[in-house]
Amino acid sequence: GDVYKRQVFILQIKDYDRNKAIMYAQKWAYLRNPKFYNYDGIGGDCTNFVSQCIYEGCKTMNYDTINGWFYNSANDKSPSWTGVEFLYKFLINNKGIGPFGRRCSVEELEPGDIVQLSFDGIKFAHSLFVVNNVGGKVLIATHTFDSYGRDMNSYSYEKIRFAKIEGDRIW
């Protein structure tokens, strides 16, 4: 009979480089990296910016067309690269390559993690990138409207959630 050869890929986990992610946030919080489209005029650039920061800390994209997290161009990207709800679902549920995380409490937040806000209590609509957490005072960076070192609690919101990035899976 026919002999089928099957390649087995073993995923390895590497550390998420929080320092690189934070340095990127600091550099680009008030600017736009020309390598990425600026979505300010079409729904906001916050999750695009947060994805860029996370990418800087892991350098791994997941090209799964349905459940992945990637950016090639303005029109060739995953919903999770720019969509608030999609990014959260990707990070929390990702079992493949790329960054992965879990829900966490505000006390567990470290620089490099993410915060998302719901202004109406129904839909989460804003992504924030954590740059510091001292004694429960969480400072963030974001786009639309651009901020770096802004107190998370200066926002007015109905609901809030947090995601801790635990690592990055690679082949």
Short mmCIF file of C-alpha atoms in Angstrom, two decimals, residues 31-105:
data_model
loop_
_atom_site.label_atom_id
_atom_site.label_comp_id
_atom_site.label_asym_id
_atom_site.label_seq_id
_atom_site.Cartn_x
_atom_site.Cartn_y
_atom_site.Cartn_z
CA LEU A 31 3.10 59.14 15.75
CA ARG A 32 2.11 56.65 13.05
CA ASN A 33 4.47 53.94 11.84
CA PRO A 34 4.38 54.19 8.02
CA LYS A 35 4.59 50.37 7.77
CA PHE A 36 0.98 50.19 8.99
CA TYR A 37 -2.19 51.83 7.71
CA ASN A 38 -3.64 54.55 9.95
CA TYR A 39 -7.28 53.70 10.77
CA ASP A 40 -7.99 56.95 12.66
CA GLY A 41 -10.55 58.06 10.06
CA ILE A 42 -12.36 54.72 9.78
CA GLY A 43 -13.28 53.51 13.24
CA GLY A 44 -10.09 54.30 15.10
CA ASP A 45 -6.50 53.12 15.31
CA CYS A 46 -6.39 51.84 18.91
CA THR A 47 -6.37 48.08 18.29
CA ASN A 48 -4.06 48.45 15.28
CA PHE A 49 -1.60 50.27 17.58
CA VAL A 50 -1.96 47.68 20.38
CA SER A 51 -1.38 44.87 17.85
CA GLN A 52 1.76 46.64 16.61
CA CYS A 53 3.05 46.87 20.19
CA ILE A 54 2.34 43.19 20.86
CA TYR A 55 3.96 42.25 17.54
CA GLU A 56 7.10 44.16 18.49
CA GLY A 57 7.31 42.02 21.63
CA CYS A 58 6.86 38.67 19.86
CA LYS A 59 7.62 39.10 16.13
CA THR A 60 5.25 36.22 15.29
CA MET A 61 2.08 36.49 13.22
CA ASN A 62 -0.57 33.80 12.84
CA TYR A 63 -1.71 33.64 9.20
CA ASP A 64 -4.81 31.50 9.82
CA THR A 65 -7.37 33.32 7.65
CA ILE A 66 -10.25 32.70 10.07
CA ASN A 67 -8.76 32.67 13.56
CA GLY A 68 -5.36 34.25 12.99
CA TRP A 69 -3.66 37.52 13.86
CA PHE A 70 -1.67 39.16 11.05
CA TYR A 71 -1.09 42.31 9.04
CA ASN A 72 0.26 42.45 5.48
CA SER A 73 -1.46 45.64 4.29
CA ALA A 74 -4.53 47.81 4.95
CA ASN A 75 -6.71 45.36 3.02
CA ASP A 76 -4.86 42.15 3.88
CA LYS A 77 -5.07 41.70 7.63
CA SER A 78 -6.97 39.59 10.11
CA PRO A 79 -10.04 41.00 11.91
CA SER A 80 -8.11 40.48 15.17
CA TRP A 81 -5.37 42.92 14.11
CA THR A 82 -7.71 45.92 14.22
CA GLY A 83 -10.92 44.71 15.89
CA VAL A 84 -11.33 45.14 19.66
CA GLU A 85 -13.46 42.03 20.25
CA PHE A 86 -11.46 39.96 17.74
CA LEU A 87 -8.06 40.77 19.30
CA TYR A 88 -9.27 39.76 22.75
CA LYS A 89 -10.75 36.49 21.47
CA PHE A 90 -7.54 35.73 19.56
CA LEU A 91 -5.27 36.28 22.56
CA ILE A 92 -7.47 34.35 25.01
CA ASN A 93 -8.21 31.42 22.67
CA ASN A 94 -5.04 31.12 20.58
CA LYS A 95 -3.63 27.57 20.68
CA GLY A 96 -1.56 28.02 17.51
CA ILE A 97 1.44 30.16 16.69
CA GLY A 98 1.73 33.76 17.84
CA PRO A 99 1.03 35.56 21.08
CA PHE A 100 -1.39 34.03 23.56
CA GLY A 101 -2.80 35.03 26.90
CA ARG A 102 -5.53 34.75 29.47
CA ARG A 103 -8.05 36.87 31.29
CA CYS A 104 -6.54 38.44 34.37
CA SER A 105 -7.29 40.84 37.20
#
